[in-house]
XYZ file of C-alpha atoms in Angstrom:
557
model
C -196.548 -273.509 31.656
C -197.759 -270.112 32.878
C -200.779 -269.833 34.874
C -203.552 -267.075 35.565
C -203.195 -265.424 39.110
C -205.696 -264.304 41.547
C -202.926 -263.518 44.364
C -200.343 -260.905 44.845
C -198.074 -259.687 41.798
C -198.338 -261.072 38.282
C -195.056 -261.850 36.714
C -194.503 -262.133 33.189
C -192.442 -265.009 32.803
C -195.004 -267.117 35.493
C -198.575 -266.043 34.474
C -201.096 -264.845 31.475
C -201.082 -261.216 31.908
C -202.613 -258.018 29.928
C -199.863 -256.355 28.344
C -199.654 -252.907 30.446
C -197.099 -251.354 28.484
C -198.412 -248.370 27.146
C -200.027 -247.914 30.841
C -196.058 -248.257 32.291
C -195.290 -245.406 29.741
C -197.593 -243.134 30.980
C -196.729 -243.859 34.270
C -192.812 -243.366 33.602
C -193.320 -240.380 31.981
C -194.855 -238.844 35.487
C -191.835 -240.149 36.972
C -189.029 -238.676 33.925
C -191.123 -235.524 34.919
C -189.658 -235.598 38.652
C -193.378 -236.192 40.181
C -195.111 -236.957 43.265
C -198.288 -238.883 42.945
C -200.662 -241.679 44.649
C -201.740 -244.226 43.342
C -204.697 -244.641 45.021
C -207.052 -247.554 43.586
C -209.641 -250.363 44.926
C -208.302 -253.456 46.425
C -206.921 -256.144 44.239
C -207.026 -253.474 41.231
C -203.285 -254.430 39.811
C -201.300 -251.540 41.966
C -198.826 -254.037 43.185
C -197.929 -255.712 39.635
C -198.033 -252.246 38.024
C -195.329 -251.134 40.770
C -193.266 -254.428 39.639
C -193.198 -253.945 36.015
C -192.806 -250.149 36.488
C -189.481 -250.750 38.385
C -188.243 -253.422 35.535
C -188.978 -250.686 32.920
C -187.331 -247.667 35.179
C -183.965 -249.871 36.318
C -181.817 -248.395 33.557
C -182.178 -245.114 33.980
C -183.181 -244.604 38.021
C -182.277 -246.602 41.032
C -185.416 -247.820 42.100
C -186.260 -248.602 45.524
C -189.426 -250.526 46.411
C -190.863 -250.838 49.990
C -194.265 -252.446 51.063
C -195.525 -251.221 54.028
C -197.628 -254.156 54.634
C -194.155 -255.911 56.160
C -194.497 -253.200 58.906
C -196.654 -253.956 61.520
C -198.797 -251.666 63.435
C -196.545 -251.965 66.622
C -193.657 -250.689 64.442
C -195.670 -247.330 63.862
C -196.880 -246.503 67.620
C -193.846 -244.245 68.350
C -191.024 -242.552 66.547
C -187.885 -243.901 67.299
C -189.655 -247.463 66.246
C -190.847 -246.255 62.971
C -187.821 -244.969 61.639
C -185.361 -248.133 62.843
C -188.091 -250.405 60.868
C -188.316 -248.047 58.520
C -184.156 -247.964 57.982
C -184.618 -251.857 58.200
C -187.083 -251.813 55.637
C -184.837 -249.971 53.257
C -182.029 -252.017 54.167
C -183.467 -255.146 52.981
C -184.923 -253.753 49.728
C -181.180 -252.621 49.072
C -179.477 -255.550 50.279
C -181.438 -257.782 48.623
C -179.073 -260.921 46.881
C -182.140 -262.344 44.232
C -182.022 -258.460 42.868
C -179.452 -255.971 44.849
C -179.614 -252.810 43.806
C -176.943 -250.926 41.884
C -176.236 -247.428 41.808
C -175.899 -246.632 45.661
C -173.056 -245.393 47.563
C -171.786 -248.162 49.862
C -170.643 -246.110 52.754
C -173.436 -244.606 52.929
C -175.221 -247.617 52.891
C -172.730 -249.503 55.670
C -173.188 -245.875 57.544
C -177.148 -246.354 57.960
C -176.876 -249.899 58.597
C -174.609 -249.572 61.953
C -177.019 -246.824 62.828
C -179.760 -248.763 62.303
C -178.259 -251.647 64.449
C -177.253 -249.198 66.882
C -180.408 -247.779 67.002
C -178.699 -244.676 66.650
C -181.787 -243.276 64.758
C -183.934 -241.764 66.767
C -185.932 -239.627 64.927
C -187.519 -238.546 61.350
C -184.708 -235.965 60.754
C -182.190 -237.790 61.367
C -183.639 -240.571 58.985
C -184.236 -238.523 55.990
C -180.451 -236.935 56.318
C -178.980 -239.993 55.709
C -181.222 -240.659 53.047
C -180.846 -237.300 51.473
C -177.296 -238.085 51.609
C -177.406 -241.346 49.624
C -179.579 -239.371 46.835
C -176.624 -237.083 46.713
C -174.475 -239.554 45.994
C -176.170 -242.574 43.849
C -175.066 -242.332 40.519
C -178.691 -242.028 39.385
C -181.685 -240.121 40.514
C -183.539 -242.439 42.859
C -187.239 -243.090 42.874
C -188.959 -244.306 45.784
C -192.245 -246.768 45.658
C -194.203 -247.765 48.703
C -196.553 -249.919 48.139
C -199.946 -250.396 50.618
C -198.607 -246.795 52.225
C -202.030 -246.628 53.906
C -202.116 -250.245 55.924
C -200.526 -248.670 58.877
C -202.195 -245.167 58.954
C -204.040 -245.265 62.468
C -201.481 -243.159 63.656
C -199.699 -240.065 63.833
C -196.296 -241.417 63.013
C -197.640 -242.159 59.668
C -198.319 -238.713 58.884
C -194.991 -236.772 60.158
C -193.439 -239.444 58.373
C -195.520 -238.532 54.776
C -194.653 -234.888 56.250
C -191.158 -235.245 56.438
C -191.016 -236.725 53.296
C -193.345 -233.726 51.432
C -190.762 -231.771 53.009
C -187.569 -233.116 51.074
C -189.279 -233.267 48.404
C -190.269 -229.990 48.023
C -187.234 -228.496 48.908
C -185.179 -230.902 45.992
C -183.699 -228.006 44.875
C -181.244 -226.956 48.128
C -180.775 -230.481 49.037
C -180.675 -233.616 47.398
C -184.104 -235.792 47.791
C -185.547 -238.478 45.933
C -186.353 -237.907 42.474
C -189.760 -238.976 41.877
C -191.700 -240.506 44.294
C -194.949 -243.117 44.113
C -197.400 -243.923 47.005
C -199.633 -247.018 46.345
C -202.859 -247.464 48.225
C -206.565 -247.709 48.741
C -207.026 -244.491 50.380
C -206.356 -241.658 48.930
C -205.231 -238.292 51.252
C -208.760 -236.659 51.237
C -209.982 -239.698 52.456
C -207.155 -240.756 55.242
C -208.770 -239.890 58.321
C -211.359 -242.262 57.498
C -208.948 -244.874 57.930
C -206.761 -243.140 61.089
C -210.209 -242.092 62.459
C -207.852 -239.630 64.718
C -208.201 -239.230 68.520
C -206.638 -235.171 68.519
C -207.859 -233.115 65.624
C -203.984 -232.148 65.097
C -203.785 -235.932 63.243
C -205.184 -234.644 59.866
C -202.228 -232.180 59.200
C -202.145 -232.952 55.242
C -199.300 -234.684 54.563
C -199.591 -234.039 50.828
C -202.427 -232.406 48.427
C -203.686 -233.212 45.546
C -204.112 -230.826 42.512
C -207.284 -228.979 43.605
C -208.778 -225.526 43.758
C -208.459 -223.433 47.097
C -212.207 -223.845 46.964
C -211.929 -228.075 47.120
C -209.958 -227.463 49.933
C -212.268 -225.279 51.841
C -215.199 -227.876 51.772
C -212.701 -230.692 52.436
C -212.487 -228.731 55.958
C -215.796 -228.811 56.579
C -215.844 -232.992 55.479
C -213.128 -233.681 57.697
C -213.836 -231.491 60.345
C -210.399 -229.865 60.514
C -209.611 -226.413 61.511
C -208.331 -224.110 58.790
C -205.296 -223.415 60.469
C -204.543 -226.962 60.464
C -204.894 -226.784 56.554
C -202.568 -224.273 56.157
C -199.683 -225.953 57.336
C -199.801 -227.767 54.159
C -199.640 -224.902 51.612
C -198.261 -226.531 48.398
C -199.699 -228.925 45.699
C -197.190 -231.130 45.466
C -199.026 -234.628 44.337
C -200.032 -235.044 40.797
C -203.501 -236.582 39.556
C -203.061 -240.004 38.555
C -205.313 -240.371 35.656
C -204.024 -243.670 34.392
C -206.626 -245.917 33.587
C -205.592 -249.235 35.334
C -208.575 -251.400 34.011
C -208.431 -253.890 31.519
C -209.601 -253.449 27.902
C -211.140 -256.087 25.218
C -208.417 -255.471 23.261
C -206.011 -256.011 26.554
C -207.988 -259.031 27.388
C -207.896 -260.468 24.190
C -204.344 -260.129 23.785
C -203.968 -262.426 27.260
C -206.386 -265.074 25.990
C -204.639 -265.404 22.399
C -201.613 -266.199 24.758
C -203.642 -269.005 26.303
C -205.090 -270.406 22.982
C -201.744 -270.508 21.578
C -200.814 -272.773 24.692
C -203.260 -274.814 24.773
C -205.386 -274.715 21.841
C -209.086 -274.843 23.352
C -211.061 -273.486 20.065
C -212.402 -270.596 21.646
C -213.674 -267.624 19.788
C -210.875 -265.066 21.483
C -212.282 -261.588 20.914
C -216.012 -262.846 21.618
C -215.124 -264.299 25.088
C -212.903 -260.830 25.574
C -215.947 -259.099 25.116
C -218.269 -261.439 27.156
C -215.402 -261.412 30.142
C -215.476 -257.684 30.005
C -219.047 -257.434 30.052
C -219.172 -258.971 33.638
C -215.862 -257.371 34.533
C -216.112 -253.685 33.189
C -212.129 -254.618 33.170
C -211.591 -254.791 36.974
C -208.083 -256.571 36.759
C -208.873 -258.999 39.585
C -212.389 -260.133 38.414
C -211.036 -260.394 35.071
C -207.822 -262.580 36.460
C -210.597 -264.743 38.231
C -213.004 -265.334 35.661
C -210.333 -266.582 33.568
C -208.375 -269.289 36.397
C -212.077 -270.305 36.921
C -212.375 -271.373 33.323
C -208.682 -272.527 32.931
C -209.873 -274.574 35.933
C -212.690 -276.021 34.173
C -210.934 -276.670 31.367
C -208.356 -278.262 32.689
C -209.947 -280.879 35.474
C -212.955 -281.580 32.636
C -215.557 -280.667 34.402
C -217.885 -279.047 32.078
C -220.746 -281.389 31.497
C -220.445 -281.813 27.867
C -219.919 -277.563 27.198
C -217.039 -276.215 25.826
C -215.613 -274.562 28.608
C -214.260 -271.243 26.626
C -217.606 -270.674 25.948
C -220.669 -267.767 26.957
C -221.872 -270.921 28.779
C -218.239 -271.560 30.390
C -218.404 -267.749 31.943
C -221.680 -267.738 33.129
C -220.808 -270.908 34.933
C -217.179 -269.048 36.182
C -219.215 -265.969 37.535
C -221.705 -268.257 38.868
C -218.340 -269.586 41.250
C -217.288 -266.733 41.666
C -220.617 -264.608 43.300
C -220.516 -268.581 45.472
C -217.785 -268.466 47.191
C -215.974 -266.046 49.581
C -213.016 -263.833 48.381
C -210.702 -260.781 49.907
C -212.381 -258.945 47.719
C -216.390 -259.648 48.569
C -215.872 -259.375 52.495
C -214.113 -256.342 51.829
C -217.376 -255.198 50.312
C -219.236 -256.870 52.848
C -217.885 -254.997 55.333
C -217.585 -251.001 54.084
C -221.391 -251.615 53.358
C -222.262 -252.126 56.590
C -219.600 -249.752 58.091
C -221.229 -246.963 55.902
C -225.367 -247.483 55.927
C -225.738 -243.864 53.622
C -223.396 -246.228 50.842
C -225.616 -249.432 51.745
C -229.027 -247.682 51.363
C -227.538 -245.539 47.799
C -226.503 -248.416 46.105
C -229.708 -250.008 47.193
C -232.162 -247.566 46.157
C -230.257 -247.397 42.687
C -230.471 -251.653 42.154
C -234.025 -251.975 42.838
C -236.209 -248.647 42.386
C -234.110 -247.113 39.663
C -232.654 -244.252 41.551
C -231.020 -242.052 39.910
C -227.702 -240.029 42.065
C -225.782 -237.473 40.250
C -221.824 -238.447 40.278
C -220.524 -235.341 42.787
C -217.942 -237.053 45.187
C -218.369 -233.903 48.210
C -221.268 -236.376 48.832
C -219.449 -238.930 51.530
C -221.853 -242.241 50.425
C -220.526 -241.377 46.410
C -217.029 -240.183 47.417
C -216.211 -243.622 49.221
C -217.721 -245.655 47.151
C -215.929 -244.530 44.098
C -212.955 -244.953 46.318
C -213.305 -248.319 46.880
C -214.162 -248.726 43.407
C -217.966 -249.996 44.355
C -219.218 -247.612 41.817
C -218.069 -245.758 38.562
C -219.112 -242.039 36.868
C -221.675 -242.996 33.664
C -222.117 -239.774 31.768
C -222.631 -237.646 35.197
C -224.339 -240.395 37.434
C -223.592 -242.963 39.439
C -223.765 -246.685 38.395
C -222.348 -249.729 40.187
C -218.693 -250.578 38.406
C -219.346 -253.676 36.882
C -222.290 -256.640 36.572
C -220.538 -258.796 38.843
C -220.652 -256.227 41.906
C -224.372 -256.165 40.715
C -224.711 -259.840 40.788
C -223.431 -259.714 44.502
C -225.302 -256.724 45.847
C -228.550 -258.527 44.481
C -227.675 -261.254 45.854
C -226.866 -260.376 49.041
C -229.756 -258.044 49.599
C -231.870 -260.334 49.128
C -230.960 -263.136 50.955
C -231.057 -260.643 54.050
C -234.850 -260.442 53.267
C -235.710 -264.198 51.972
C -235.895 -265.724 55.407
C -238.455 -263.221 56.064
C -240.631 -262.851 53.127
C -243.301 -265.075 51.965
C -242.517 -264.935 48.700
C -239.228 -266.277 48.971
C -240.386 -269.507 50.756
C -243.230 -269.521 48.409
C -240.765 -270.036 45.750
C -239.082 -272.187 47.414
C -241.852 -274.802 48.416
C -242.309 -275.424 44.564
C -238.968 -274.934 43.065
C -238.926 -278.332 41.508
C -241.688 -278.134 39.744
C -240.138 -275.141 37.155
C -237.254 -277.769 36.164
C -238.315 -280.240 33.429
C -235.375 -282.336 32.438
C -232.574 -279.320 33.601
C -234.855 -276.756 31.637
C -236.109 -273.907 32.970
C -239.946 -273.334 31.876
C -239.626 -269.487 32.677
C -243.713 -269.198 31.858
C -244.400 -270.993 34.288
C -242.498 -269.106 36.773
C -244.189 -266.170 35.499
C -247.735 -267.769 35.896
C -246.997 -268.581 39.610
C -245.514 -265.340 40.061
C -248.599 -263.092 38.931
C -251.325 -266.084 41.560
C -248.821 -265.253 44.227
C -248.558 -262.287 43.899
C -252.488 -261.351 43.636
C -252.942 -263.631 46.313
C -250.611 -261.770 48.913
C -250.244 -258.243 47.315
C -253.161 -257.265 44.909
C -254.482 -254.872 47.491
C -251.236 -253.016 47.822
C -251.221 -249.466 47.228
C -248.930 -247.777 44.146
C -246.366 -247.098 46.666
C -246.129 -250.177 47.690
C -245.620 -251.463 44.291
C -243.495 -248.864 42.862
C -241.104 -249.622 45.631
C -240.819 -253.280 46.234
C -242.487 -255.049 43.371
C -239.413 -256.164 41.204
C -237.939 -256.935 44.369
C -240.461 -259.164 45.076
C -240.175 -261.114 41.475
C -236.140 -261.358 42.138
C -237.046 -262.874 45.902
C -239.225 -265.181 43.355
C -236.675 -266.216 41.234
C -234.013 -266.341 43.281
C -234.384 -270.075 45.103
C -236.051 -271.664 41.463
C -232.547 -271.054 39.605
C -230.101 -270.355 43.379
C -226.677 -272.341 42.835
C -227.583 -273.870 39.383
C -228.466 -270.294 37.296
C -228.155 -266.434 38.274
C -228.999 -263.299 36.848
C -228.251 -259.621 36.186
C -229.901 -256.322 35.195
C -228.767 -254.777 32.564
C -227.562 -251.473 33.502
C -228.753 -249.482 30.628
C -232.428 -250.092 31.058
C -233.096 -249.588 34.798
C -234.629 -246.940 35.786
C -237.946 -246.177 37.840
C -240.275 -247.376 34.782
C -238.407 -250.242 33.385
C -235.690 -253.339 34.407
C -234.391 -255.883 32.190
C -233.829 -259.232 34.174
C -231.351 -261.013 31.936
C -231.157 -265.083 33.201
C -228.858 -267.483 32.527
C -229.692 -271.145 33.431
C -227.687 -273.961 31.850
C -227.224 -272.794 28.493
C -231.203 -271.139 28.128
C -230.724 -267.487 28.510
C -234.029 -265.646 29.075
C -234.732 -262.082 28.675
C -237.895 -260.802 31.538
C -238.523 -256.769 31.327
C -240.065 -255.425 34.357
C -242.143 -252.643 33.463
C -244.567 -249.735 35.485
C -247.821 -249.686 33.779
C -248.113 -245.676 31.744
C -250.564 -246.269 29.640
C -251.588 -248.257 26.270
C -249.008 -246.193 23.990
C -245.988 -246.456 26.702
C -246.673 -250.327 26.791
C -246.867 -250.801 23.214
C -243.556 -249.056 22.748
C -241.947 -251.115 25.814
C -243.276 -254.203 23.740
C -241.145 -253.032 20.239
C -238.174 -252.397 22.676
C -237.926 -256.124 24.012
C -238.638 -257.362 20.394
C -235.209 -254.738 19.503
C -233.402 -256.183 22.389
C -234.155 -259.595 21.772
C -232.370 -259.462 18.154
C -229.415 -258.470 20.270
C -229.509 -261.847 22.224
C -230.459 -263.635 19.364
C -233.567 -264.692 21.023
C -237.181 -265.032 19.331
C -239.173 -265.017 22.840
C -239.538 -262.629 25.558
C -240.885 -262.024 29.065
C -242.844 -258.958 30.086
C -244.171 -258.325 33.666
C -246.498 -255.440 34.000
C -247.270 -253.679 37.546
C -250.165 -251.917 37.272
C -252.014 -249.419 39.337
C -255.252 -249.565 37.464
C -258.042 -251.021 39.171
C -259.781 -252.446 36.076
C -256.955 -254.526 34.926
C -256.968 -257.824 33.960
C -254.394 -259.800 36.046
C -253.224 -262.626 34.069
C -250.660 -263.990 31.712
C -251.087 -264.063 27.926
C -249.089 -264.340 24.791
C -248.876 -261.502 21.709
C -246.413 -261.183 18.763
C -244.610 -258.281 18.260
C -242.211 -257.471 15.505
C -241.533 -261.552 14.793
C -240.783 -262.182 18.536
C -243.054 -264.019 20.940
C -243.912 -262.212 23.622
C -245.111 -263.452 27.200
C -246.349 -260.794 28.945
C -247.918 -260.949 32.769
C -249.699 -258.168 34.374
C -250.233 -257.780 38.105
């Protein structure tokens, strides 16, 4: 019985798994095409399965070898002659290898680079790559060469003469044999390296290999990475191709995995609704998707589910609610760029909670590494966060750095009980303790004041009343600086709260007919409204109106 997995590479015949093919054609046609290209992606985006099932679908026609840097340790890089016996090693082993030994290869030139490799006979670069030009000369098909996590090692400058020397074969193909098409696999992408080697001699950031980019890219990438223009020039050629394969999952893609499941084990689910749902949280990030999914399978499995059908809107909400609790790879990965990188940390801030808006232009370093690690995606020419569950996380862990501080957080937390009435939320009467609190502690607050912090202040509200049983998320689409749709999920009840600035009587009757429209989307018939308002002859309180058939609680403060 196959399984979902969360860890390393996916293999068919083992685990549920999108269907990549037309992905792996793409990708093979790059390589039929002779090319050089990166693969540079977030962590835990599907590089390494992609590699896997690329070299099953390329076997006939190339002799693939595939090497994972991560199996070479740091020590193994600090000085040449090291490098290039692990490095022989390396190659040896992926070769050699009885479960799945490659054909194709000329065995005395194989047996010639293994007794100089347990010589130690190879002492430098040079003399590495002639022996391996040598055995492309001589397989009896054009060999393509995958490394996989080709940045783990890169504090060094071994690492780059070593991507040097092998730009160098490959561009000169043509007057001696090299390998035929060759695939890098990492985070970091070149423009980005020295971020990672953070280099001791400016002489470090030689470029290895360039991406296909104006002369005029190049020119402000010396200014970002503080190289000297002669350094640039020793790399003259545009060698590496864009890689423009979208890697993320689908609906259609995730669908396809789950009708796999259903057929195995017959849960009842509605398959292309909980596709849809999954990829809502997701955006298709392959790992998030992967995890959603054992969560449930999980759940399903152990029945635990409290009476819910586990395939469910209710069984994913509970999944992501897991998920955001407990520590992954992935999150202190996050956890830690953020606070390496405060102009990233105070960007995606200012975008969750005062609406800022940050046009998409990567010569900016905070959007540029961000989209790198795949913290944030391009949404018709601005920035956005990549999916709801990133979101979810950066909420949450925002807040809870100001929580232990703020006054309405333990507020909310002295009287937390008292909004649960027999596992139901009464969400109006969170909103009537909000609007006394928050008159109490902040009605003489200036519109700055407000304008920056007050939905803040109703999340550090809400936060401890639903914290480990509920959560919630904004939807994307409606925040801006006027307007935030809280969307919460607590046991089943799903309630919809806009945050709105106070504009005027027209603007808030209009914002009243758009949360009646987006109810109908959610299938709901009430609403929540909170109003911050700057005028000083309002009338703070909480009341209920009707608006196109919907009920409508509305609080102003």
């Amino acid at each position: 019985m196959r399984s979902f997995n969360t860890t390393g590479r996916c293999i068919p015949s083992r685990h549920y798994m999108v269907n990549i093919d037309e992905k792996l054609a793409q990708i093979k046609a790059m390589v039929d095409h002779g090319s050089y290209f990166v693969i540079n992606r977030a962590r835990q985006y599907g590089k390494t399965t992609t590699l896997g099932c690329l070299a099953d679908v390329l076997k006939e026609e190339y002799v693939v070898v595939s090497l994972d840097f991560q199996k070479l340790s740091n020590a193994e890089f600090t000085d040449e002659k090291r490098f290039c016996l692990s490095f022989s090693k390396l190659f040896l082993r992926a070769v050699k290898n009885k479960k799945a030994e490659i054909q194709g290869l000329d065995a005395g030139i194989i047996e010639i680079l293994q007794k100089n490799a347990d010589a130690r006979k190879i002492e430098t670069l040079g003399q590495l790559f002639e022996l391996l030009s040598e055995l492309c000369e001589t397989a009896d098909r054009p060999i393509v060469l995958m490394i996989d996590e080709v940045d783990s090692a890169s504090n060094n400058q071994i690492f780059l003469d070593f991507l040097a020397q092998l730009r160098g074969y490959y561009l000169d193909r043509d007057q001696a044999a090299a390998f035929h098409s060759v695939i890098l696999a990492g985070v970091y992408d070149i423009k980005n390296l020295k971020l990672k080697i953070r280099p001791e001699e400016e002489h470090r950031f030689n470029s290895p290999w360039n991406t296909r980019e104006s002369n005029e890219e190049n020119e402000s990438l010396l200014s970002f990475d503080d190289c000297s223009r002669d350094q640039m020039e020793l790399a003259p050629f545009d060698i590496a191709e864009s890689f423009d394969v979208d890697m993320s999952f689908s609906v259609q893609g995730i669908a396809g995995m789950l009708f796999e499941y259903e057929t195995d084990h017959h849960t009842g689910m509605s398959v292309l609704e909980i596709a849809q749902s999954i990829y809502d949280y997701t955006s298709g990030y392959p790992f998030l998707v992967s995890c959603i999914c054992k969560t449930m399978d999980t759940m399903f499995a152990s029945g635990i589910s409290d009476g819910f059908d586990v395939w469910s809107e209710r069984g994913i909400s509970e999944a992501v609610g897991k998920i955001l609790r407990d520590r992954s790879t992935l999150f202190d990965s996050f956890s830690r760029q953020i606070d390496e990188y405060p102009e990233m940390r105070d960007m995606l801030k200012n975008i969750l909670f005062q609406g800022s808006r940050y046009s998409y232009n990567l010569y900016n370093e905070a959007i540029n590494l961000s989209s790198m690690f795949g913290y944030i995606k391009n949404s018709n020419g601005s920035v956005a966060v990549s999916n709801r569950i990133f979101e979810m996380w950066l909420y949450n862990l925002f807040l809870s750095e100001d929580e232990m501080k703020d006054v309405t957080y333990e507020e909310a937390q002295r009287s937390q009980n008292q909004f649960i009435n027999n596992g139901k939320l009464d969400m109006d009467l969170v909103l009537q303790k909000f609007v006394a609190h928050f008159t109490d502690v902040y009605g003489q607050n200036d519109e700055e004041f407000l304008e920056k912090h007050g939905r803040k202040l109703f999340l550090l509200y809400l936060r401890p009343i639903i914290n480990g049983t509920g959560h919630y998320y904004i939807e994307a689409e409606t925040r801006d600086r006027d307007r935030t749709d809280v969307i919460v999920d607590y046991l089943g009840q799903q309630f919809i709260v806009e945050l709105k600035i106070w504009r005027g009587a027209k603007y808030h009757a209009d914002g009243e007919q758009q949360l009646a429209d987006y109810l109908d989307q959610y299938h709901l018939t009430k609403g929540y409204l909170l109003v911050f308002s700057f005028s000083k002859s309002k009338k703070v309180g909480v009341k209920e109106v009707s608006c196109g058939g919907k009920l409508l609680v509305e609080a102003l403060v």
